[in-house]
GROMACS .gro file of C-alpha atoms in nm:
model
   67
    1UNK     CA    1   0.000   0.000   0.000
    2UNK     CA    2   0.296   0.229   0.052
    3UNK     CA    3   0.374   0.183  -0.316
    4UNK     CA    4   0.049   0.362  -0.399
    5UNK     CA    5   0.177   0.669  -0.214
    6UNK     CA    6   0.517   0.643  -0.386
    7UNK     CA    7   0.346   0.609  -0.723
    8UNK     CA    8   0.131   0.910  -0.638
    9UNK     CA    9   0.449   1.107  -0.571
   10UNK     CA   10   0.591   1.021  -0.911
   11UNK     CA   11   0.263   1.103  -1.085
   12UNK     CA   12   0.233   1.432  -0.895
   13UNK     CA   13   0.585   1.541  -0.987
   14UNK     CA   14   0.526   1.446  -1.349
   15UNK     CA   15   0.190   1.623  -1.377
   16UNK     CA   16   0.319   1.938  -1.213
   17UNK     CA   17   0.630   1.934  -1.430
   18UNK     CA   18   0.434   1.886  -1.752
   19UNK     CA   19   0.174   2.148  -1.666
   20UNK     CA   20   0.436   2.411  -1.583
   21UNK     CA   21   0.270   2.502  -1.252
   22UNK     CA   22   0.480   2.616  -0.961
   23UNK     CA   23   0.524   2.321  -0.725
   24UNK     CA   24   0.410   2.374  -0.369
   25UNK     CA   25   0.357   2.128  -0.088
   26UNK     CA   26  -0.023   2.153  -0.077
   27UNK     CA   27  -0.062   2.081  -0.448
   28UNK     CA   28   0.174   1.784  -0.424
   29UNK     CA   29  -0.010   1.640  -0.124
   30UNK     CA   30  -0.350   1.677  -0.291
   31UNK     CA   31  -0.237   1.500  -0.609
   32UNK     CA   32  -0.058   1.226  -0.414
   33UNK     CA   33  -0.368   1.173  -0.201
   34UNK     CA   34  -0.600   1.154  -0.501
   35UNK     CA   35  -0.379   0.908  -0.689
   36UNK     CA   36  -0.336   0.689  -0.380
   37UNK     CA   37  -0.711   0.698  -0.314
   38UNK     CA   38  -0.787   0.583  -0.669
   39UNK     CA   39  -0.535   0.302  -0.638
   40UNK     CA   40  -0.678   0.195  -0.300
   41UNK     CA   41  -1.029   0.187  -0.448
   42UNK     CA   42  -0.915  -0.020  -0.745
   43UNK     CA   43  -0.742  -0.262  -0.509
   44UNK     CA   44  -1.055  -0.285  -0.293
   45UNK     CA   45  -1.274  -0.367  -0.592
   46UNK     CA   46  -1.027  -0.615  -0.742
   47UNK     CA   47  -0.979  -0.789  -0.407
   48UNK     CA   48  -1.354  -0.860  -0.417
   49UNK     CA   49  -1.401  -0.776  -0.050
   50UNK     CA   50  -1.780  -0.753  -0.068
   51UNK     CA   51  -1.819  -1.098  -0.226
   52UNK     CA   52  -1.614  -1.309   0.012
   53UNK     CA   53  -1.740  -1.663   0.052
   54UNK     CA   54  -1.955  -1.704   0.357
   55UNK     CA   55  -1.900  -1.994   0.595
   56UNK     CA   56  -2.151  -2.269   0.516
   57UNK     CA   57  -2.406  -2.377   0.773
   58UNK     CA   58  -2.276  -2.637   1.015
   59UNK     CA   59  -2.567  -2.855   1.132
   60UNK     CA   60  -2.344  -3.121   1.293
   61UNK     CA   61  -2.137  -2.861   1.483
   62UNK     CA   62  -1.806  -2.971   1.334
   63UNK     CA   63  -1.509  -2.756   1.417
   64UNK     CA   64  -1.428  -2.495   1.154
   65UNK     CA   65  -1.071  -2.566   1.042
   66UNK     CA   66  -1.057  -2.341   0.734
   67UNK     CA   67  -0.779  -2.086   0.727
   0.00000   0.00000   0.00000
């Protein structure tokens, strides 16, 4: 997850350099935050967190040994 922040830093420096804007800390932090947020959201969706397999019903009360 730290790589998302590092990637955001590279993207921020590149965008600011290509646009010709004067670099300041607030602009860099905003761009880094937005890029990292997008990457976190993509990771969340691709990890399929909302569709994790539910534990099946256990009528015989066997011990759950799944890891």
